[in-house]
PDB file of C-alpha atoms in Angstrom:
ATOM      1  CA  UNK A 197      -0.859   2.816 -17.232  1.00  0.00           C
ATOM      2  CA  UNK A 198      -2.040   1.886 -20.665  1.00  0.00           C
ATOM      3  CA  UNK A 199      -2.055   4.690 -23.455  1.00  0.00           C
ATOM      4  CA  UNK A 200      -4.802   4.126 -26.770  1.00  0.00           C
ATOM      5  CA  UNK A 201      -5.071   6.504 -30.103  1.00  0.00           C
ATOM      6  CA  UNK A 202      -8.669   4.770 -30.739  1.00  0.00           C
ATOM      7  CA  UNK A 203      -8.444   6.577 -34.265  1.00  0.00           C
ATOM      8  CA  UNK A 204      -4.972   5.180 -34.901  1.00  0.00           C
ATOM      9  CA  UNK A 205      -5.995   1.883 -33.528  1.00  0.00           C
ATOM     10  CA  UNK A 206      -2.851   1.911 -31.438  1.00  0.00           C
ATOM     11  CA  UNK A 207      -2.324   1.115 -27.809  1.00  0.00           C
ATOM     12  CA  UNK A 208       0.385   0.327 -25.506  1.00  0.00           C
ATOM     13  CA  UNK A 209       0.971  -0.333 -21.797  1.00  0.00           C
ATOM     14  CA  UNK A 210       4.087   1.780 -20.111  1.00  0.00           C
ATOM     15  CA  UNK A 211       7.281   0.289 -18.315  1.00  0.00           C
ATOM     16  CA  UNK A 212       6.846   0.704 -14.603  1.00  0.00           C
ATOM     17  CA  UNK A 213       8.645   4.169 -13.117  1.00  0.00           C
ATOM     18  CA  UNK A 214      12.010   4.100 -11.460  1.00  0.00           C
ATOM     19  CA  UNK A 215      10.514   5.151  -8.145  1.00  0.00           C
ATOM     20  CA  UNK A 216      10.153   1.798  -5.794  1.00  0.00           C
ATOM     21  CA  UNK A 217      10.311   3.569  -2.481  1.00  0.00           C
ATOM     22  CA  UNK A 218       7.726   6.308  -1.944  1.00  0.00           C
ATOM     23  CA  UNK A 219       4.342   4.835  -2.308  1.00  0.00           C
ATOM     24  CA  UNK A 220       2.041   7.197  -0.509  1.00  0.00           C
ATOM     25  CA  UNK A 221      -2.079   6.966  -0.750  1.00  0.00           C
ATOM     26  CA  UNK A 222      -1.430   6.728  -4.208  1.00  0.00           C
ATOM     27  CA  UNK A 223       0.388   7.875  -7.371  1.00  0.00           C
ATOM     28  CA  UNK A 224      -0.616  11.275  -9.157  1.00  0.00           C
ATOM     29  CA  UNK A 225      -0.267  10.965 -12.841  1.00  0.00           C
ATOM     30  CA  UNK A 226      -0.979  13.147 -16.045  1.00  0.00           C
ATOM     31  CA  UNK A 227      -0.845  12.370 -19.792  1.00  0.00           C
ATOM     32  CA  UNK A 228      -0.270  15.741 -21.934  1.00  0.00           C
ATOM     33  CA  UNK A 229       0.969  16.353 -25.890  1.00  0.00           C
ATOM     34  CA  UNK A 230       4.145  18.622 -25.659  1.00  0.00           C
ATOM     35  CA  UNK A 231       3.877  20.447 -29.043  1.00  0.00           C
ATOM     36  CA  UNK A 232       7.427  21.384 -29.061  1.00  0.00           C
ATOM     37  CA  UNK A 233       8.946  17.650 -29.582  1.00  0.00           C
ATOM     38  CA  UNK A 234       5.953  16.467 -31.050  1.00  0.00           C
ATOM     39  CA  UNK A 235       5.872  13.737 -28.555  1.00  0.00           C
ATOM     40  CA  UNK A 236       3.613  12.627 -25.861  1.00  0.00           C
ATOM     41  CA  UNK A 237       4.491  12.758 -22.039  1.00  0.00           C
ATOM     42  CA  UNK A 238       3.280  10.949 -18.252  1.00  0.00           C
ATOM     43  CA  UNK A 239       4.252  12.627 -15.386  1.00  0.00           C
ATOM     44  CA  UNK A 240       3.879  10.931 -12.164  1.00  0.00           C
ATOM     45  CA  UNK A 241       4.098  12.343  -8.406  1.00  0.00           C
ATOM     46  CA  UNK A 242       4.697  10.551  -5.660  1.00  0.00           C
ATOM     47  CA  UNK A 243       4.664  12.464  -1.431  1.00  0.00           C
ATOM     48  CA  UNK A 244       3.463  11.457   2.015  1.00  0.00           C
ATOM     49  CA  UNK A 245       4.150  13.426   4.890  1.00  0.00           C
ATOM     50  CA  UNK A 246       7.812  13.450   4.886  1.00  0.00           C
ATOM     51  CA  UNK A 247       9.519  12.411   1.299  1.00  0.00           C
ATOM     52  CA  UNK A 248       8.976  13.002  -2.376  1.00  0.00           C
ATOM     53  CA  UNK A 249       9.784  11.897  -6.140  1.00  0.00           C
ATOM     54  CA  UNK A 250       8.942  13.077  -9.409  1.00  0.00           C
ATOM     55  CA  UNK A 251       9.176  11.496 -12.966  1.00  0.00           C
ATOM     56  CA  UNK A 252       8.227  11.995 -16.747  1.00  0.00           C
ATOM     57  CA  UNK A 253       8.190   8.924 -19.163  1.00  0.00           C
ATOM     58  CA  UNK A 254       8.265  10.144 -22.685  1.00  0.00           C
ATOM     59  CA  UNK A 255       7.151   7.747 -25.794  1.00  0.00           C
ATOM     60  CA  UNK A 256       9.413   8.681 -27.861  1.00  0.00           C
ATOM     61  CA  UNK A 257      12.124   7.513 -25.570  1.00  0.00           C
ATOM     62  CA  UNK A 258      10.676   5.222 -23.706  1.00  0.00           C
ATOM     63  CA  UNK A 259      12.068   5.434 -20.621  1.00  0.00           C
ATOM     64  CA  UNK A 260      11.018   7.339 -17.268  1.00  0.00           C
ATOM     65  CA  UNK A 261      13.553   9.623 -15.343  1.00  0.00           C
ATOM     66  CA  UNK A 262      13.789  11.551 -12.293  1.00  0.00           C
ATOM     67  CA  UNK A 263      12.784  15.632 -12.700  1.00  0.00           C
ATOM     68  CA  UNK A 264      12.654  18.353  -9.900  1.00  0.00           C
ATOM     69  CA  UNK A 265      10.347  20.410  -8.449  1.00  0.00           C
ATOM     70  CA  UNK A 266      10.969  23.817  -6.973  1.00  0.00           C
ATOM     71  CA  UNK A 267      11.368  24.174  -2.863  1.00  0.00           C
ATOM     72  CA  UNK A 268       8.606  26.647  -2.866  1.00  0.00           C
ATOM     73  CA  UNK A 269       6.398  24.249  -4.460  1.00  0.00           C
ATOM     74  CA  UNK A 270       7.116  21.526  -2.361  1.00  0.00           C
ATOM     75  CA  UNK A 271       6.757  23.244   0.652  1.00  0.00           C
ATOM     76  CA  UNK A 272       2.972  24.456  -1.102  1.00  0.00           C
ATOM     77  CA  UNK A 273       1.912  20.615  -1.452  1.00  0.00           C
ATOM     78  CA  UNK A 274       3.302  18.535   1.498  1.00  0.00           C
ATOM     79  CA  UNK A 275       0.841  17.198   3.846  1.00  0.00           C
ATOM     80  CA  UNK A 276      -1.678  17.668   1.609  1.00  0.00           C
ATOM     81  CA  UNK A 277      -3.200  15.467  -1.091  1.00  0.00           C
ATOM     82  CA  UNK A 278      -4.023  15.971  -4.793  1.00  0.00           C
ATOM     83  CA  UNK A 279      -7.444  15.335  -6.620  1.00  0.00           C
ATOM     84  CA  UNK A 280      -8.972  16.191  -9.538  1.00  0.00           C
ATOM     85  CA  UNK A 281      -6.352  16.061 -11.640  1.00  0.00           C
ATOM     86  CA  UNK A 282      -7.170  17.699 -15.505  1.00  0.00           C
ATOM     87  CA  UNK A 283      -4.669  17.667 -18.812  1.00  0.00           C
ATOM     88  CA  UNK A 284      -5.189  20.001 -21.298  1.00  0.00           C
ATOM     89  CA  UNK A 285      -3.189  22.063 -23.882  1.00  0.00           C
ATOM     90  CA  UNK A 286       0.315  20.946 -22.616  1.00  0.00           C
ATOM     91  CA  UNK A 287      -0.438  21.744 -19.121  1.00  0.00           C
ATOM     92  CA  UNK A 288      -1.477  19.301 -15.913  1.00  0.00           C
ATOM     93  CA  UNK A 289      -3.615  20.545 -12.996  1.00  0.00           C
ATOM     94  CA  UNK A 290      -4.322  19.225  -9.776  1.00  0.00           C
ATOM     95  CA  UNK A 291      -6.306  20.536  -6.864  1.00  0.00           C
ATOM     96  CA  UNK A 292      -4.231  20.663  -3.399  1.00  0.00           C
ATOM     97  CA  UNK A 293      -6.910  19.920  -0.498  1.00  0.00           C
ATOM     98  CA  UNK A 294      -5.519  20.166   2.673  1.00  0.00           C
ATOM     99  CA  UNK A 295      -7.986  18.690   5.367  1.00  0.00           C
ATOM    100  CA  UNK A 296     -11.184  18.754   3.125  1.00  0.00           C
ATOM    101  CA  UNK A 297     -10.262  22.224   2.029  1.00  0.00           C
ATOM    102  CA  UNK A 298      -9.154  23.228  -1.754  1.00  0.00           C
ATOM    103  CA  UNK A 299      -6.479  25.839  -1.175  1.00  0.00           C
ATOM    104  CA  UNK A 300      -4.266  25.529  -4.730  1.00  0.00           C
ATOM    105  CA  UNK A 301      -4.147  24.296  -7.758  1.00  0.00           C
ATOM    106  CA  UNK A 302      -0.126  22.613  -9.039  1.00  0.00           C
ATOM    107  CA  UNK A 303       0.453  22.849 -12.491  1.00  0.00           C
ATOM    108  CA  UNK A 304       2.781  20.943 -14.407  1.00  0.00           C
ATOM    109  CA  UNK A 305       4.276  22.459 -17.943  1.00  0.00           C
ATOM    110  CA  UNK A 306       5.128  19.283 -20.126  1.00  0.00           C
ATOM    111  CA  UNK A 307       7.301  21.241 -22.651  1.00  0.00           C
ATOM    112  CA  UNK A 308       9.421  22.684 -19.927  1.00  0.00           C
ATOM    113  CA  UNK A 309       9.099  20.465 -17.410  1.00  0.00           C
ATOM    114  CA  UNK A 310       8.126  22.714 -14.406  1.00  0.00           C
ATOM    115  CA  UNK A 311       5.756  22.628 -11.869  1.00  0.00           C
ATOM    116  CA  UNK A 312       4.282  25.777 -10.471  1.00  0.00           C
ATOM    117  CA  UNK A 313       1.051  26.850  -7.875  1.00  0.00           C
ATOM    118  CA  UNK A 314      -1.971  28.831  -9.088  1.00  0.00           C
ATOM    119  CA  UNK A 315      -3.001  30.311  -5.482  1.00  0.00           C
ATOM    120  CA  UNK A 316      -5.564  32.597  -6.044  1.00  0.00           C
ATOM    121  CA  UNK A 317      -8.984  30.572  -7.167  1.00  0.00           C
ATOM    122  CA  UNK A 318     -11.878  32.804  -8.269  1.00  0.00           C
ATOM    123  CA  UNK A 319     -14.388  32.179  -5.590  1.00  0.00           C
ATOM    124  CA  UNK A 320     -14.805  34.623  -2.574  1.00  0.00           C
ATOM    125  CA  UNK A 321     -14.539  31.523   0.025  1.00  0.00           C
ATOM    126  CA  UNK A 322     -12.959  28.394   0.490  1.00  0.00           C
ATOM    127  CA  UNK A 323     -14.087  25.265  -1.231  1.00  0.00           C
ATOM    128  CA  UNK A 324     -14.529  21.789   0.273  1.00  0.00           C
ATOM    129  CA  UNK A 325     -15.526  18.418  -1.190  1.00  0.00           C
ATOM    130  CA  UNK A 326     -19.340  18.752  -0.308  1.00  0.00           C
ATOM    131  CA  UNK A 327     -19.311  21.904  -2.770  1.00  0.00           C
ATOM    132  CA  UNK A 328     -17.843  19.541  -5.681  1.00  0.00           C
ATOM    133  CA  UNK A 329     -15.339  21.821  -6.816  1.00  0.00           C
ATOM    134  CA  UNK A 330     -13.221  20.389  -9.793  1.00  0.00           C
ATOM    135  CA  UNK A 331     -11.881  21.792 -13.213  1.00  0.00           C
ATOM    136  CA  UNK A 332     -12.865  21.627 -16.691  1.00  0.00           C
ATOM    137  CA  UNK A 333     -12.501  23.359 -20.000  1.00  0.00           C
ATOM    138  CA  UNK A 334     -14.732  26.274 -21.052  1.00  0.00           C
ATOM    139  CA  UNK A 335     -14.123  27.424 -25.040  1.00  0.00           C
ATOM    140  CA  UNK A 336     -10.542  26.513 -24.657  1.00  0.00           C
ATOM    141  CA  UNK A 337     -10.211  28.070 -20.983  1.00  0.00           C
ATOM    142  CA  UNK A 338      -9.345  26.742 -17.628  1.00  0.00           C
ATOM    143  CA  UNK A 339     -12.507  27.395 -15.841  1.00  0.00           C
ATOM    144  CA  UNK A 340     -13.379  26.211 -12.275  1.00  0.00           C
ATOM    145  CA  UNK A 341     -16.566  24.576 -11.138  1.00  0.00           C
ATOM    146  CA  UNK A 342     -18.334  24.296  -7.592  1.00  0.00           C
ATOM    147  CA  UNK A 343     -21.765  24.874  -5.784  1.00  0.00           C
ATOM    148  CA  UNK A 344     -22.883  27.779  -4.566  1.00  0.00           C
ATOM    149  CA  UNK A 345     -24.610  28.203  -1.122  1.00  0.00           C
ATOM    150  CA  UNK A 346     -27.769  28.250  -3.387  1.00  0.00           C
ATOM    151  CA  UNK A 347     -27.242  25.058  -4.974  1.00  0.00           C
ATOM    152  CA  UNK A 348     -26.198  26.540  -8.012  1.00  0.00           C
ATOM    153  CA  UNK A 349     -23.436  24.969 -10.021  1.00  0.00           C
ATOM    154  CA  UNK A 350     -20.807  27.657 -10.640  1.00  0.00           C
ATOM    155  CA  UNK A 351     -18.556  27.849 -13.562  1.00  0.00           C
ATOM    156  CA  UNK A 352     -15.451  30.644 -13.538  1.00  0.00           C
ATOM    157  CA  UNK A 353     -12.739  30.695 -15.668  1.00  0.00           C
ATOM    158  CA  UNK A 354      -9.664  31.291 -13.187  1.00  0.00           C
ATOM    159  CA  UNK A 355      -8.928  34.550 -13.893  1.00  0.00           C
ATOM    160  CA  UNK A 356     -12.774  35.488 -12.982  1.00  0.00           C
ATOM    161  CA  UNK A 357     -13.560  37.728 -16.185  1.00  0.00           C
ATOM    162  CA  UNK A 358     -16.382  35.341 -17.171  1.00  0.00           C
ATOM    163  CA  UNK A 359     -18.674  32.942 -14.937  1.00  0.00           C
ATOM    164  CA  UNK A 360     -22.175  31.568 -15.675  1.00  0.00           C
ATOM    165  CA  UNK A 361     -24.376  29.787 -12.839  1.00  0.00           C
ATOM    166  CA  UNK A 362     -26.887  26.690 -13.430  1.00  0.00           C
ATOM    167  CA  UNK A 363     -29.501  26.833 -10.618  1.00  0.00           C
ATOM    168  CA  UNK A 364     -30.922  23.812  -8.386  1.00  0.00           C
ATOM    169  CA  UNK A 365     -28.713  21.251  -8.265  1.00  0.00           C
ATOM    170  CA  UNK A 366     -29.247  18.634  -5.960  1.00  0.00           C
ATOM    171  CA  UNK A 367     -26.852  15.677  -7.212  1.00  0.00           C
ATOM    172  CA  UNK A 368     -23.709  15.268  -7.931  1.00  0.00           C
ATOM    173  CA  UNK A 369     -22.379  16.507 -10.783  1.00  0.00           C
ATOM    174  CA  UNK A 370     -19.217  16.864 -13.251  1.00  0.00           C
ATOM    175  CA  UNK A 371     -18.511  18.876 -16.191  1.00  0.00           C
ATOM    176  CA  UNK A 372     -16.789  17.488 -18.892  1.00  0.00           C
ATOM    177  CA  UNK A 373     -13.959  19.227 -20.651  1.00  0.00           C
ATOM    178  CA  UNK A 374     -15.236  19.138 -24.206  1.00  0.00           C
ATOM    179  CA  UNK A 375     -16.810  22.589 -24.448  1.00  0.00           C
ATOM    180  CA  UNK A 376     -17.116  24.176 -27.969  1.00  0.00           C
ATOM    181  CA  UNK A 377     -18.704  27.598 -28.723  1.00  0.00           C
ATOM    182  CA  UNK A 378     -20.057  27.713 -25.072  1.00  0.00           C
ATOM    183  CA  UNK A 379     -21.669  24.318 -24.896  1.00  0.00           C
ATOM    184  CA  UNK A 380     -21.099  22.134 -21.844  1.00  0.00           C
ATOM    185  CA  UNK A 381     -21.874  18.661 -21.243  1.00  0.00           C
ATOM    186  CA  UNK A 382     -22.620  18.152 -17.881  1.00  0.00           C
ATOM    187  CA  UNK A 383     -22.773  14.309 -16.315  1.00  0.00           C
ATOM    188  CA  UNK A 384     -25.461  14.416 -12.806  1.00  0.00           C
ATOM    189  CA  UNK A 385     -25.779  10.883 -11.047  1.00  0.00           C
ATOM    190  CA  UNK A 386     -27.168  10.478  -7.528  1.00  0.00           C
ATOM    191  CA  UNK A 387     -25.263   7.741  -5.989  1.00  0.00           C
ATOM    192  CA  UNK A 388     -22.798   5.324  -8.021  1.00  0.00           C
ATOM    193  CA  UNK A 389     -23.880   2.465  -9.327  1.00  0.00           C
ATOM    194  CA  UNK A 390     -27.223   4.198 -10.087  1.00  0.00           C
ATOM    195  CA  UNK A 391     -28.670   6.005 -13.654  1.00  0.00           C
ATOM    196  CA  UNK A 392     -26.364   8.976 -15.337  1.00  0.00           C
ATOM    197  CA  UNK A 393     -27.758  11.534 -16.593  1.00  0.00           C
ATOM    198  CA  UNK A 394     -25.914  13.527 -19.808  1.00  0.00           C
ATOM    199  CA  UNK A 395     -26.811  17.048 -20.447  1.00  0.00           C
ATOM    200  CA  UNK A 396     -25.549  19.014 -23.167  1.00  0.00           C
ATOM    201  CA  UNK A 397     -26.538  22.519 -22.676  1.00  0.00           C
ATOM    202  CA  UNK A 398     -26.096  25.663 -24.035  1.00  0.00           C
ATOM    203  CA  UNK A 399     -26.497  28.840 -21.544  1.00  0.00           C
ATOM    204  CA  UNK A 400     -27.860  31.488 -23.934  1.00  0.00           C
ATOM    205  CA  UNK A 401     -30.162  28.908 -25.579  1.00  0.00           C
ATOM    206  CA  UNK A 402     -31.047  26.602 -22.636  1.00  0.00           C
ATOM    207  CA  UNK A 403     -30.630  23.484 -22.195  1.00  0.00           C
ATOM    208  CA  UNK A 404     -30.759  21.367 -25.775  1.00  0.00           C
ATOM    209  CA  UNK A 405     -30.253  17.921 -24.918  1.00  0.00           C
ATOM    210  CA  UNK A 406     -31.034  15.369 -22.391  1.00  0.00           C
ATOM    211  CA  UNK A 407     -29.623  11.340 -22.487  1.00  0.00           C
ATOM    212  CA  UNK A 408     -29.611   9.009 -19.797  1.00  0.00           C
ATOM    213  CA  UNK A 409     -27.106   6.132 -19.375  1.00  0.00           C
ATOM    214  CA  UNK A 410     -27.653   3.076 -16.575  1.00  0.00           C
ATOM    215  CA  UNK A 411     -24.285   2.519 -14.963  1.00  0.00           C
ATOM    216  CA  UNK A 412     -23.763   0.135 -12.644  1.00  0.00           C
ATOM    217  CA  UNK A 413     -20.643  -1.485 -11.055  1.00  0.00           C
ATOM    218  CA  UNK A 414     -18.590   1.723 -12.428  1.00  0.00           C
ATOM    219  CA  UNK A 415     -15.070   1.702 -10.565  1.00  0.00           C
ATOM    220  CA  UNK A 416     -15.454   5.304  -8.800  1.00  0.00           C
ATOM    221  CA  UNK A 417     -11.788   5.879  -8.665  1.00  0.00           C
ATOM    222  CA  UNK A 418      -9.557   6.135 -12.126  1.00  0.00           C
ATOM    223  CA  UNK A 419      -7.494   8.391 -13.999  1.00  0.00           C
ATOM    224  CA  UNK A 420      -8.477   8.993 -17.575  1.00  0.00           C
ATOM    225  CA  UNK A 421      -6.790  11.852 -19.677  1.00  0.00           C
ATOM    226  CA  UNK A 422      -7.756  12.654 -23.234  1.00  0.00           C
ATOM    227  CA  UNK A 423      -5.295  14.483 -25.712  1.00  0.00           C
ATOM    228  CA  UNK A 424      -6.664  15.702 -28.981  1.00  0.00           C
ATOM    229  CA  UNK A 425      -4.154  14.456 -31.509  1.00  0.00           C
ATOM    230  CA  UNK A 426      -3.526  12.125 -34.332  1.00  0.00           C
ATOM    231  CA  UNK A 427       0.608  11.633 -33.824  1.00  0.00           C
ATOM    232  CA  UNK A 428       1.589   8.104 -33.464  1.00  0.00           C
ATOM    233  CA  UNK A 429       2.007   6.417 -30.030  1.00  0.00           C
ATOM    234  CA  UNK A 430       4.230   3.650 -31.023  1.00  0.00           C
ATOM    235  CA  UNK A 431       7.517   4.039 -29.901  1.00  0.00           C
ATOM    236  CA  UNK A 432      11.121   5.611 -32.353  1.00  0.00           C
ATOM    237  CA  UNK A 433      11.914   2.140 -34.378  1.00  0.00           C
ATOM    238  CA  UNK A 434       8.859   0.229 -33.692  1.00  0.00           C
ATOM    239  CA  UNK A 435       7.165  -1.189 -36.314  1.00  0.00           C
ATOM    240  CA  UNK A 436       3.825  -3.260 -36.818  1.00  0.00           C
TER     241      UNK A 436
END
């Protein structure tokens, strides 16, 4: 896992975690800013059907280390698989999909260092993958997005107060967490591999901008988490 402050013009690549015996499908990570030590923080999760292992590497540190996650919690996740995962103001979310079905979402706090289930999602059915439910970030709020019946794309924040609907899709699509004064930008593609389409839009004023990007031979499958801060990377003592 490599970590970059682009402004900064930092970057560095992370030790390897402690954790050499539960591989599973793959490792869950996250990449948050806790505020309270002024330091930045990875949390990997490891599970497969029968075991489990947990860590947190901080920078400042340097080092990764074993936490713990509640029985409850455990019991809420196993046999099932995370996706989606989304970072944002000190917390870490990750759908749980159980047989093509997204039941829960796990948090993880990085400031205190707990995990914890959001169980109640703000749609009126259960989602699964051909809806395209994921999360994003609406005016500094959780919000959750999937298609309707209708082929609408839905947007809800989580506790359902406020929700907005963009008719006819019929693509995939993703929005991005940088909303601001109830903009979105909103990536549609048909296949990958094939032409991206970018549209910034604005729901009481329509749509305002459309940009189109070729991408081919895009790896489908990463993790990339932005933080929104100008504190140092480089490790306690390190110097250029």
């Amino acid at each position: 896992m490599m970590l970059c402050n682009p402004c900064l013009k930092e970057s560095m690549i992370l030790p390897q975690p402690r954790n050499t015996t539960i591989k599973g499908p793959y490792t869950n990570i996250g990449f948050e800013f806790d505020s309270k030590t002024n330091d930045y923080k990875c949390v990997a999760i490891w599970f497969d059907d029968e075991d489990y292992a947990f860590e947190v590497y901080t920078v400042g540190s340097d080092s990764w280390r074993e936490i713990n996650m509640s029985q409850d919690v455990i019991v809420g996740i196993m046999g099932a698989k995370l996706q989606d995962g989304l970072c944002w103001n000190g917390v870490c979310y990750w759908f749980v999909v159980f047989d093509d079905t997204y039941e829960n979402v796990l948090t993880f706090n990085v400031s205190n260092e707990e995990f914890d289930l959001i169980r109640d999602l703000p749609v009126g059915e259960l989602l699964v993958s051909d809806d395209r439910p994921h999360l994003s970030v609406w005016n500094d709020s959780l919000v959750l997005c999937w298609r309707d019946t209708d082929n609408n794309l839905c947007i809800s924040t989580m506790d359902g107060t406020k929700n907005v609907q963009l008719p006819t899709l019929d693509s995939h699509f993703r929005v991005l967490p940088f909303s601001k004064n109830d903009d979105f930008l909103i990536k549609f593609w048909r296949d990958y591999g094939t032409q991206t389409q970018f549209v910034s839009c604005n729901f009481p004023r329509g749509i305002s901008m459309i940009f189109y990007v070729l991408a081919r031979n895009v790896a489908a499958f990463f993790e990339c988490f932005y933080v929104k801060s100008l504190v140092s990377i480089k490790r306690r003592g390190e110097v250029d």
